[in-house]
Amino acid sequence: MPQEYDVIVIGAGTGGYVAAIRAAQLGLKTAVVEKQKALGGTCLLWGCIPTKALLEHAHALKVVQHAKEWGVTIGDAAVAIDMNQVQTRKDRIVTGLTKGVEFLFKKNKIDWIKGTARLTGHGGVDVFEGDTQTLRARTEIIVATGSTPRGVPGVEIDRKRIITSDEAIQLRGVPGTLAIMGSGAVGVEFASIYNRFGSDVTILELLPRLVPVEDEAVSAELEKSFRKQGITSHTSAKVTRATVSGDGVDIDVQLGDGSTKTIRADYLLVATGRGPVTAGLNADGVGLQMEKGYIKVDAEYKTNVPGISAIGDVITLGGPGHPQLAHVSSAEGIITAERIAGQESRPLNYDHVPGCTYCDPEIGSVGLTEAEAKKRGYDVRVGTFPFGVLGRAKMAGETEGFVKIVAGKQYDELLGVHMIGLRSTELVAEATVALRLESTVEELIRTIHAHPTMSEAIGEAAHAVHGAAIHL
Ligand SMILES: Cc1cc2nc3c(=O)[nH]c(=O)nc-3n(C[C@H](O)[C@H](O)[C@H](O)COP(=O)(O)OP(=O)(O)OC[C@H]3O[C@@H](n4cnc5c(N)ncnc54)[C@H](O)[C@@H]3O)c2cc1C
């Protein structure tokens, strides 16, 4: 006899585990099948948490390197990073958080079924780990199997010298030279980490600018800052081949001007995106509609097969790319669990998803870029305010960057907010709420921003949209 549940979730990443907790809160008997030895998926084990832990180490090193400026005496000893301690601390944080999810499962009476799940049709799920277990979902199966690093033609990932983020978070030594393919969030975060740790970092980006999904002004500011920090960036640069030889990699690159170059690095980090995980799931066997390997869902995360939903990195809603972000997968998980429990569900507005990139200087953005707003036909007004003018930024010694607001001229409505610089990944929360509440620029101007804070730049950028920044 199969073990029966109301809901079976496959995958315990930020999509799956959050969906399970919400389903259990709403009274549904819930199980989660997870093949890893720990809960939390990419975000906790290989993604958000370990990378941001490493970035905090890089930040600590930066502060110590500038000790003199802070009036802190550390003597003449050379400042260095101890990678063993870095890894130990990072692993402790990861373990603490995965154990936290285990605790939440127990608290909510969610069963963790250990092993690899295979869909068998009509609510059935077989789980393989040693013996096969047979489960049945009375109401719904939620597929949340996530994503995995993806290579590109001509570049074979060997996980030793040509590595992915999975290996880059675990390096036991600081590479002398590191080449990074791709300048999305993952690429530029590792550039910041290893540049600060002491590596000679080169970024190779196929598109004409760094962080290509961000507003162009943000890309330009990051490029300027990276140059100052000694990070080399080649944009419009195509890696045609990478060959491991000895203790390094030879990387053939076609540059924007048509010339070619071979770069030698200790490691090549491939950060060109992630692909869906459906291997062994039997998606075809149960008739799931797929698009480019992703599971196709509607705005309520229902697949074409009744009784099977899918959320997170593994899905496509059709059309332009679905954001592969932890908070998106969790939001989708909550909506799906509530719908299954019979609650009214409202579709997510993907224009209101905040994006945070924790490189140095960090980036926070939400809504339309200036170029996107123009493309959608808005008569656009923008206002920009530099962080460098703020007292708080001067005190912190972090004066790079700005807040840029994109607004519609006709109704004064907020369309997008883009920022780069200190605390941008926190400040973007205000902009996200403002967008969700359909704020006008005038309402942002009338919102009182505490002094001295970095958030004053948001109020000032709003003033700037109306041509009247106070402190410029
Ligand atoms: C280096 C890096 C940094 C990142 N930083 C951020 C960040 O700062 N902020 C942010 O929002 N996002 C970040 N992300 C993205 C974020 O990690 C993902 O968007 C998020 O984890 C997706 O969640 P998910 O639940 O869809 O899938 P996943 O987290 O990938 O979880 C899927 C789970 O399913 C399990 N699984 C797969 N197939 C089966 C099967 N057949 N049976 C049983 N179990 C199975 C897997 O083992 C895995 O645990 C980062 C990603 C990377 C790689």
Coordinates of C-alpha atoms and ligand atoms in Angstrom, one line a residue:
M1 CA 0.0 0.0 0.0
P2 CA 1.4 3.4 -0.9
Q3 CA 1.9 6.0 1.9
E4 CA -0.8 8.7 1.3
Y5 CA -0.5 12.4 1.6
D6 CA -2.7 15.4 0.5
V7 CA 0.4 17.1 -1.0
I8 CA 3.7 15.7 -2.1
V9 CA 6.4 18.2 -2.9
I10 CA 9.4 17.0 -4.9
G11 CA 12.5 19.1 -4.0
A12 CA 13.3 20.9 -0.7
G13 CA 14.7 24.1 -2.1
T14 CA 13.3 27.5 -1.3
G15 CA 10.4 26.8 -3.6
G16 CA 9.6 23.3 -2.3
Y17 CA 10.2 23.7 1.4
V18 CA 8.2 26.9 1.6
A19 CA 5.3 25.4 -0.3
A20 CA 5.3 22.4 2.1
I21 CA 5.3 24.6 5.2
R22 CA 2.4 26.7 3.8
A23 CA 0.5 23.6 2.8
A24 CA 1.0 22.1 6.3
Q25 CA -0.1 25.4 7.9
L26 CA -3.3 25.1 6.0
G27 CA -4.0 21.7 7.3
L28 CA -2.8 19.5 4.4
K29 CA -0.9 16.3 5.2
T30 CA 2.4 17.0 3.4
A31 CA 5.5 15.1 2.5
V32 CA 8.7 16.4 0.8
V33 CA 10.9 14.2 -1.2
E34 CA 14.5 15.4 -1.3
K35 CA 17.5 13.5 -2.6
Q36 CA 20.3 15.6 -0.9
K37 CA 21.5 14.8 2.6
A38 CA 20.3 18.2 3.8
L39 CA 17.3 20.4 3.2
G40 CA 17.3 23.8 1.6
G41 CA 18.3 23.2 -2.0
T42 CA 20.5 25.4 -4.1
C43 CA 20.0 28.5 -2.1
L44 CA 21.0 27.1 1.2
L45 CA 23.6 24.6 0.1
W46 CA 25.3 26.1 -3.0
G47 CA 23.8 29.5 -3.7
C48 CA 22.5 32.5 -1.8
I49 CA 23.8 31.5 1.6
P50 CA 27.4 30.3 1.0
T51 CA 28.1 33.1 -1.6
K52 CA 26.8 35.8 0.7
A53 CA 28.8 34.3 3.6
L54 CA 31.9 34.5 1.5
L55 CA 31.0 38.1 0.5
E56 CA 30.8 39.0 4.2
H57 CA 34.3 37.6 4.7
A58 CA 35.5 39.7 1.7
H59 CA 33.9 42.7 3.4
A60 CA 35.5 42.0 6.7
L61 CA 38.9 41.8 4.9
K62 CA 38.2 45.1 3.2
V63 CA 37.5 46.8 6.6
V64 CA 40.7 45.4 8.0
Q65 CA 42.7 46.4 5.0
H66 CA 41.6 50.0 5.6
A67 CA 42.2 49.8 9.4
K68 CA 44.5 52.8 9.3
E69 CA 41.7 55.0 7.9
W70 CA 39.4 53.8 10.7
G71 CA 42.1 54.6 13.3
V72 CA 42.4 50.9 14.2
T73 CA 46.0 49.8 14.9
I74 CA 46.9 46.3 13.8
G75 CA 50.6 46.6 13.8
D76 CA 52.8 45.7 10.9
A77 CA 51.6 42.1 10.4
A78 CA 50.5 41.5 6.8
V79 CA 46.7 41.2 6.5
A80 CA 45.7 37.8 5.0
I81 CA 42.7 35.6 4.6
D82 CA 42.6 32.2 6.1
M83 CA 40.6 30.1 3.7
N84 CA 40.2 27.2 6.2
Q85 CA 38.5 29.5 8.7
V86 CA 36.5 31.1 5.9
Q87 CA 35.2 27.7 4.8
T88 CA 34.6 26.5 8.4
R89 CA 32.5 29.6 9.2
K90 CA 30.6 29.5 6.0
D91 CA 29.8 25.8 6.5
R92 CA 28.6 26.4 10.0
I93 CA 26.1 29.0 8.7
V94 CA 24.9 26.7 6.0
T95 CA 24.5 23.8 8.4
G96 CA 22.6 26.0 10.9
L97 CA 20.1 27.1 8.3
T98 CA 19.5 23.6 6.9
K99 CA 18.9 22.3 10.4
G100 CA 16.5 25.2 10.8
V101 CA 14.5 23.9 7.9
E102 CA 14.5 20.4 9.4
F103 CA 13.2 21.9 12.6
L104 CA 10.4 23.7 10.7
F105 CA 9.4 20.4 9.0
K106 CA 9.1 18.7 12.4
K107 CA 7.2 21.7 13.8
N108 CA 4.7 21.5 10.9
K109 CA 4.6 17.7 10.9
I110 CA 6.0 17.5 7.4
D111 CA 7.6 14.1 6.4
W112 CA 10.9 14.3 4.7
I113 CA 11.1 11.3 2.5
K114 CA 14.8 10.8 1.6
G115 CA 15.6 9.8 -2.0
T116 CA 15.0 10.6 -5.7
A117 CA 11.5 11.0 -6.8
R118 CA 9.9 9.6 -10.0
L119 CA 6.4 10.5 -11.1
T120 CA 4.3 7.4 -11.9
G121 CA 1.0 9.0 -12.9
H122 CA -2.4 9.5 -11.1
G123 CA -0.8 11.0 -8.0
G124 CA 1.9 8.3 -7.7
V125 CA 5.5 9.0 -6.8
D126 CA 8.2 6.4 -6.4
V127 CA 11.1 7.3 -4.2
F128 CA 14.5 5.5 -4.7
E129 CA 17.1 5.3 -2.1
G130 CA 18.0 1.7 -1.3
D131 CA 14.5 0.3 -1.3
T132 CA 11.8 1.9 -3.4
Q133 CA 9.0 3.6 -1.5
T134 CA 5.6 4.2 -3.1
L135 CA 3.7 7.4 -2.2
R136 CA 0.4 8.8 -3.4
A137 CA -0.8 12.3 -3.4
R138 CA -4.6 12.6 -2.8
T139 CA -4.7 16.2 -4.0
E140 CA -1.6 17.5 -5.7
I141 CA 2.1 16.9 -6.5
I142 CA 4.3 20.0 -6.5
V143 CA 7.4 19.6 -8.6
A144 CA 10.2 22.0 -7.3
T145 CA 13.3 20.2 -8.6
G146 CA 15.2 23.4 -9.3
S147 CA 18.2 24.0 -11.5
T148 CA 21.8 23.1 -12.0
P149 CA 24.8 24.9 -13.6
R150 CA 24.9 24.7 -17.4
G151 CA 27.9 24.8 -19.6
V152 CA 28.3 26.2 -23.1
P153 CA 29.6 24.7 -26.3
G154 CA 33.4 24.4 -26.5
V155 CA 33.8 24.7 -22.7
E156 CA 33.6 21.3 -20.9
I157 CA 33.1 21.7 -17.2
D158 CA 35.5 19.3 -15.5
R159 CA 34.7 20.7 -12.0
K160 CA 38.5 20.8 -11.3
R161 CA 39.9 23.6 -13.3
I162 CA 36.8 24.6 -15.4
I163 CA 34.4 25.0 -12.5
T164 CA 30.9 26.1 -11.6
S165 CA 29.7 28.1 -8.6
D166 CA 29.3 24.7 -6.8
E167 CA 33.1 24.4 -6.7
A168 CA 33.9 28.1 -6.4
I169 CA 32.2 28.2 -3.0
Q170 CA 34.5 25.5 -1.8
L171 CA 38.0 26.4 -2.9
R172 CA 40.5 25.8 -0.1
G173 CA 43.0 28.2 -1.5
V174 CA 42.9 31.6 -3.1
P175 CA 43.5 31.2 -6.9
G176 CA 46.4 33.3 -8.3
T177 CA 44.3 34.0 -11.4
L178 CA 40.6 33.5 -11.9
A179 CA 38.7 34.0 -15.2
I180 CA 34.9 34.2 -15.0
M181 CA 32.6 33.6 -17.9
G182 CA 29.4 35.5 -17.5
S183 CA 28.7 38.7 -15.6
G184 CA 25.3 38.0 -14.2
A185 CA 24.8 38.1 -10.5
V186 CA 26.8 34.9 -9.9
G187 CA 29.7 36.0 -12.0
V188 CA 30.1 39.5 -10.5
E189 CA 29.6 38.2 -6.9
F190 CA 32.5 35.7 -7.3
A191 CA 34.6 38.5 -9.0
S192 CA 34.1 40.6 -5.9
I193 CA 34.9 37.7 -3.5
Y194 CA 38.1 36.5 -5.1
N195 CA 39.4 39.9 -6.1
R196 CA 39.2 40.9 -2.5
F197 CA 40.8 37.7 -1.3
G198 CA 43.7 38.5 -3.6
S199 CA 43.1 36.8 -7.0
D200 CA 43.8 38.4 -10.3
V201 CA 40.2 38.4 -11.7
T202 CA 39.2 38.7 -15.4
I203 CA 35.5 38.7 -16.4
L204 CA 34.5 37.6 -19.9
E205 CA 31.0 38.7 -20.9
L206 CA 29.4 38.0 -24.2
L207 CA 27.0 41.0 -24.1
P208 CA 28.2 44.6 -24.4
R209 CA 28.0 45.4 -20.7
L210 CA 28.3 43.8 -17.2
V211 CA 25.2 42.8 -15.4
P212 CA 23.2 43.0 -18.6
V213 CA 19.8 42.7 -17.1
E214 CA 20.3 45.9 -15.0
D215 CA 19.7 49.5 -16.0
E216 CA 22.6 50.7 -18.3
A217 CA 23.6 53.3 -15.8
V218 CA 24.1 50.6 -13.1
S219 CA 26.2 48.5 -15.5
A220 CA 28.4 51.5 -16.3
E221 CA 28.9 52.3 -12.6
L222 CA 29.9 48.7 -11.8
E223 CA 32.3 48.6 -14.7
K224 CA 33.9 51.8 -13.4
S225 CA 34.2 50.5 -9.9
F226 CA 35.6 47.1 -10.9
R227 CA 38.2 48.8 -13.0
K228 CA 39.2 50.9 -10.0
Q229 CA 39.4 47.7 -7.9
G230 CA 41.7 46.0 -10.5
I231 CA 39.1 43.6 -11.9
T232 CA 39.6 43.3 -15.7
S233 CA 36.3 43.1 -17.7
H234 CA 36.1 42.2 -21.3
T235 CA 32.6 42.8 -22.7
S236 CA 31.3 41.7 -26.1
A237 CA 33.8 38.9 -25.6
K238 CA 33.1 35.3 -26.7
V239 CA 34.8 32.4 -25.2
T240 CA 35.3 30.0 -28.1
R241 CA 37.3 27.3 -26.3
A242 CA 38.7 26.4 -23.0
T243 CA 41.4 23.7 -22.5
V244 CA 42.8 22.4 -19.3
S245 CA 46.6 22.0 -19.3
G246 CA 48.8 21.4 -16.2
D247 CA 47.5 23.5 -13.3
G248 CA 45.4 25.9 -15.3
V249 CA 43.2 26.6 -18.2
D250 CA 43.9 28.2 -21.6
I251 CA 40.8 30.2 -22.7
D252 CA 40.4 31.3 -26.3
V253 CA 38.4 34.6 -26.5
Q254 CA 37.1 36.5 -29.4
L255 CA 37.1 40.2 -28.4
G256 CA 34.6 42.9 -29.4
D257 CA 37.0 44.4 -31.9
G258 CA 37.3 41.1 -33.8
S259 CA 40.7 40.2 -32.4
T260 CA 41.4 37.0 -30.6
K261 CA 43.3 36.3 -27.4
T262 CA 44.2 33.4 -25.2
I263 CA 44.0 34.0 -21.5
R264 CA 45.7 31.6 -19.0
A265 CA 44.1 31.3 -15.6
D266 CA 44.3 28.9 -12.6
Y267 CA 40.5 28.4 -12.9
L268 CA 37.7 29.2 -15.3
L269 CA 34.4 29.8 -13.5
V270 CA 31.5 29.2 -15.9
A271 CA 28.7 31.4 -14.7
T272 CA 26.6 31.6 -17.8
G273 CA 23.3 30.4 -16.3
R274 CA 21.5 27.4 -15.0
G275 CA 19.3 24.8 -16.6
P276 CA 16.3 22.9 -15.3
V277 CA 16.6 19.6 -13.3
T278 CA 14.1 17.0 -14.6
A279 CA 16.4 14.0 -15.0
G280 CA 14.8 10.8 -13.7
L281 CA 11.5 12.5 -12.9
N282 CA 9.7 10.8 -15.8
A283 CA 8.2 14.1 -16.9
D284 CA 7.6 12.8 -20.4
G285 CA 6.2 9.5 -19.2
V286 CA 3.4 11.3 -17.3
G287 CA 2.8 13.7 -20.2
L288 CA 4.1 16.9 -18.7
Q289 CA 4.4 19.7 -21.4
M290 CA 7.9 21.0 -21.5
E291 CA 9.6 24.0 -23.2
K292 CA 13.3 23.9 -23.7
G293 CA 13.6 21.4 -20.9
Y294 CA 11.6 23.5 -18.4
I295 CA 8.2 22.5 -17.1
K296 CA 5.5 24.7 -18.7
V297 CA 3.0 26.1 -16.2
D298 CA 0.1 28.6 -16.2
A299 CA -0.2 31.7 -14.0
E300 CA -1.4 29.5 -11.2
Y301 CA 1.6 27.1 -11.6
K302 CA -0.6 24.3 -12.9
T303 CA 1.0 22.0 -15.5
N304 CA -1.0 20.5 -18.3
V305 CA -1.4 17.3 -16.2
P306 CA -4.2 17.6 -13.6
G307 CA -2.9 17.2 -10.0
I308 CA 0.7 18.2 -10.9
S309 CA 1.9 21.8 -10.3
A310 CA 5.4 23.1 -10.6
I311 CA 7.3 26.1 -9.2
G312 CA 10.7 27.7 -9.0
D313 CA 13.8 27.4 -11.2
V314 CA 12.4 24.4 -13.1
I315 CA 9.4 26.2 -14.6
T316 CA 8.7 28.4 -17.6
L317 CA 5.6 30.5 -17.9
G318 CA 6.3 30.8 -21.6
G319 CA 7.6 34.0 -23.1
P320 CA 10.7 35.8 -21.7
G321 CA 12.9 34.1 -19.0
H322 CA 11.3 33.2 -15.7
P323 CA 13.5 34.7 -12.9
Q324 CA 15.6 32.1 -11.1
L325 CA 15.5 33.6 -7.7
A326 CA 15.0 32.1 -4.2
H327 CA 12.3 34.6 -3.2
V328 CA 10.5 34.1 -6.5
S329 CA 10.4 30.3 -5.9
S330 CA 9.1 30.8 -2.4
A331 CA 6.4 33.3 -3.5
E332 CA 5.3 30.8 -6.1
G333 CA 5.3 28.0 -3.5
I334 CA 3.0 30.0 -1.1
I335 CA 0.6 30.9 -3.9
T336 CA 0.5 27.2 -5.1
A337 CA -0.1 25.8 -1.6
E338 CA -2.9 28.3 -0.9
R339 CA -4.6 27.5 -4.2
I340 CA -4.4 23.8 -3.4
A341 CA -5.9 24.5 0.0
G342 CA -8.8 26.2 -1.7
Q343 CA -7.8 29.8 -1.1
E344 CA -8.2 32.6 -3.6
S345 CA -4.9 33.0 -5.5
R346 CA -3.6 36.1 -7.2
P347 CA -1.0 35.9 -9.9
L348 CA 2.4 37.3 -9.1
N349 CA 3.4 40.5 -10.8
Y350 CA 6.9 39.6 -12.2
D351 CA 7.6 43.3 -12.9
H352 CA 7.7 43.8 -9.1
V353 CA 10.3 41.2 -8.3
P354 CA 13.3 42.8 -6.6
G355 CA 16.7 41.7 -7.9
C356 CA 19.7 41.9 -5.6
T357 CA 23.3 41.4 -6.6
Y358 CA 25.7 41.4 -3.7
C359 CA 28.9 42.3 -5.5
D360 CA 31.0 45.3 -4.3
P361 CA 29.4 47.8 -4.8
E362 CA 26.1 46.0 -4.4
I363 CA 23.0 46.4 -6.6
G364 CA 19.3 46.5 -5.9
S365 CA 16.7 47.0 -8.5
V366 CA 13.0 46.5 -9.0
G367 CA 10.6 47.4 -11.9
L368 CA 11.4 48.6 -15.4
T369 CA 14.8 49.9 -16.5
E370 CA 14.8 53.2 -18.4
A371 CA 15.2 51.3 -21.7
E372 CA 12.4 48.8 -20.9
A373 CA 10.0 51.6 -19.9
K374 CA 10.7 53.4 -23.2
K375 CA 10.3 50.1 -25.1
R376 CA 6.9 49.7 -23.5
G377 CA 5.9 53.1 -24.8
Y378 CA 6.1 55.2 -21.6
D379 CA 7.0 58.8 -21.8
V380 CA 9.8 58.5 -19.3
R381 CA 11.2 60.8 -16.7
V382 CA 14.2 59.8 -14.6
G383 CA 15.8 61.2 -11.5
T384 CA 19.2 60.2 -10.1
F385 CA 20.9 61.0 -6.8
P386 CA 24.5 60.0 -6.0
F387 CA 25.2 58.3 -2.6
G388 CA 28.4 60.3 -2.4
V389 CA 26.5 63.4 -1.2
L390 CA 25.0 61.6 1.8
G391 CA 26.5 61.9 5.3
R392 CA 25.9 58.3 6.0
A393 CA 27.8 57.2 3.0
K394 CA 30.8 59.4 3.9
M395 CA 30.8 58.0 7.4
A396 CA 30.9 54.5 6.1
G397 CA 33.6 55.4 3.6
E398 CA 31.4 54.0 0.8
T399 CA 30.5 56.9 -1.5
E400 CA 30.2 55.1 -4.8
G401 CA 26.9 54.7 -6.6
F402 CA 23.5 56.2 -6.8
V403 CA 19.7 55.7 -6.8
K404 CA 18.0 56.1 -10.2
I405 CA 14.2 56.4 -10.4
V406 CA 12.3 55.7 -13.6
A407 CA 8.8 57.2 -13.7
G408 CA 6.0 57.8 -16.2
K409 CA 5.6 61.4 -17.2
Q410 CA 1.8 61.3 -17.8
Y411 CA 0.7 60.0 -14.3
D412 CA 3.9 60.5 -12.3
E413 CA 3.8 56.8 -11.6
L414 CA 6.8 54.9 -10.4
L415 CA 8.0 52.4 -13.0
G416 CA 11.4 51.2 -11.7
V417 CA 14.1 52.0 -9.1
H418 CA 17.7 51.0 -9.7
M419 CA 20.5 51.5 -7.2
I420 CA 24.2 50.6 -6.9
G421 CA 26.2 51.2 -3.7
L422 CA 26.2 50.6 0.0
R423 CA 23.1 48.8 1.4
S424 CA 21.3 48.8 -2.0
T425 CA 20.2 45.2 -1.5
E426 CA 18.3 46.4 1.7
L427 CA 17.1 49.7 0.3
V428 CA 15.4 48.1 -2.6
A429 CA 12.7 46.9 -0.2
E430 CA 11.3 50.4 0.1
A431 CA 11.1 50.7 -3.7
T432 CA 9.5 47.2 -3.9
V433 CA 6.7 48.2 -1.5
A434 CA 6.2 51.5 -3.3
L435 CA 5.8 49.8 -6.6
R436 CA 3.4 47.2 -5.2
L437 CA 1.3 50.1 -3.7
E438 CA 1.4 51.8 -7.2
S439 CA 3.1 54.8 -5.7
T440 CA 3.6 58.0 -7.5
V441 CA 6.9 59.9 -7.4
E442 CA 5.1 62.7 -5.5
E443 CA 4.2 60.1 -2.8
L444 CA 7.9 59.1 -2.5
I445 CA 8.8 62.7 -2.1
R446 CA 6.3 63.2 0.7
T447 CA 7.5 60.0 2.5
I448 CA 9.8 61.1 5.3
H449 CA 13.3 59.4 5.0
A450 CA 15.2 59.3 8.3
H451 CA 18.5 61.2 8.6
P452 CA 21.3 60.2 8.4
T453 CA 20.5 57.1 6.3
M454 CA 21.3 55.8 2.9
S455 CA 17.5 55.8 2.2
E456 CA 17.6 59.6 1.9
A457 CA 18.9 58.9 -1.6
I458 CA 15.6 57.4 -2.6
G459 CA 13.7 60.5 -1.4
E460 CA 16.2 62.7 -3.1
A461 CA 16.1 60.7 -6.4
A462 CA 12.3 61.2 -6.3
H463 CA 12.8 65.0 -5.9
A464 CA 15.3 64.8 -8.8
V465 CA 12.6 63.3 -11.1
H466 CA 10.7 66.5 -10.5
G467 CA 13.9 68.5 -11.2
A468 CA 14.3 69.6 -7.6
A469 CA 16.8 67.5 -5.5
I470 CA 17.5 69.4 -2.3
H471 CA 21.2 68.4 -1.8
L472 CA 22.5 68.7 -5.3
Ligands
LIG1 C1 25.8 30.8 -6.7 C2 24.4 31.1 -6.6 C3 24.0 32.2 -5.8 C4 22.6 32.6 -5.7 N1 22.3 33.7 -5.0 C5 21.0 34.0 -4.9 C6 20.6 35.1 -4.1 O1 21.4 35.8 -3.5 N2 19.3 35.4 -4.1 C7 18.3 34.7 -4.7 O2 17.1 35.0 -4.6 N3 18.7 33.6 -5.5 C8 20.0 33.2 -5.6 N4 20.3 32.1 -6.3 C9 19.3 31.4 -7.0 C10 18.5 30.5 -6.0 O3 19.4 29.7 -5.3 C11 17.5 29.6 -6.8 O4 16.7 30.5 -7.5 C12 16.6 28.8 -5.8 O5 17.4 28.0 -5.0 C13 15.6 28.0 -6.6 O6 14.8 27.3 -5.7 P1 14.0 26.0 -6.2 O7 13.3 25.5 -5.0 O8 13.3 26.2 -7.4 O9 15.2 24.9 -6.6 P2 16.5 24.4 -5.8 O10 16.9 25.3 -4.7 O11 17.4 24.1 -6.9 O12 16.0 23.0 -5.1 C14 15.6 21.9 -5.8 C15 15.8 20.7 -4.9 O13 15.2 19.6 -5.6 C16 16.0 18.4 -5.3 N5 15.7 17.5 -6.4 C17 15.8 17.6 -7.7 N6 15.3 16.5 -8.4 C18 14.9 15.7 -7.4 C19 14.2 14.4 -7.5 N7 13.9 13.8 -8.6 N8 13.9 13.9 -6.3 C20 14.2 14.4 -5.1 N9 14.7 15.6 -5.0 C21 15.1 16.3 -6.1 C22 17.4 19.0 -5.4 O14 18.3 18.1 -4.7 C23 17.2 20.3 -4.7 O15 17.5 20.2 -3.3 C24 21.7 31.8 -6.4 C25 22.0 30.6 -7.1 C26 23.4 30.3 -7.2 C27 23.8 29.1 -7.9

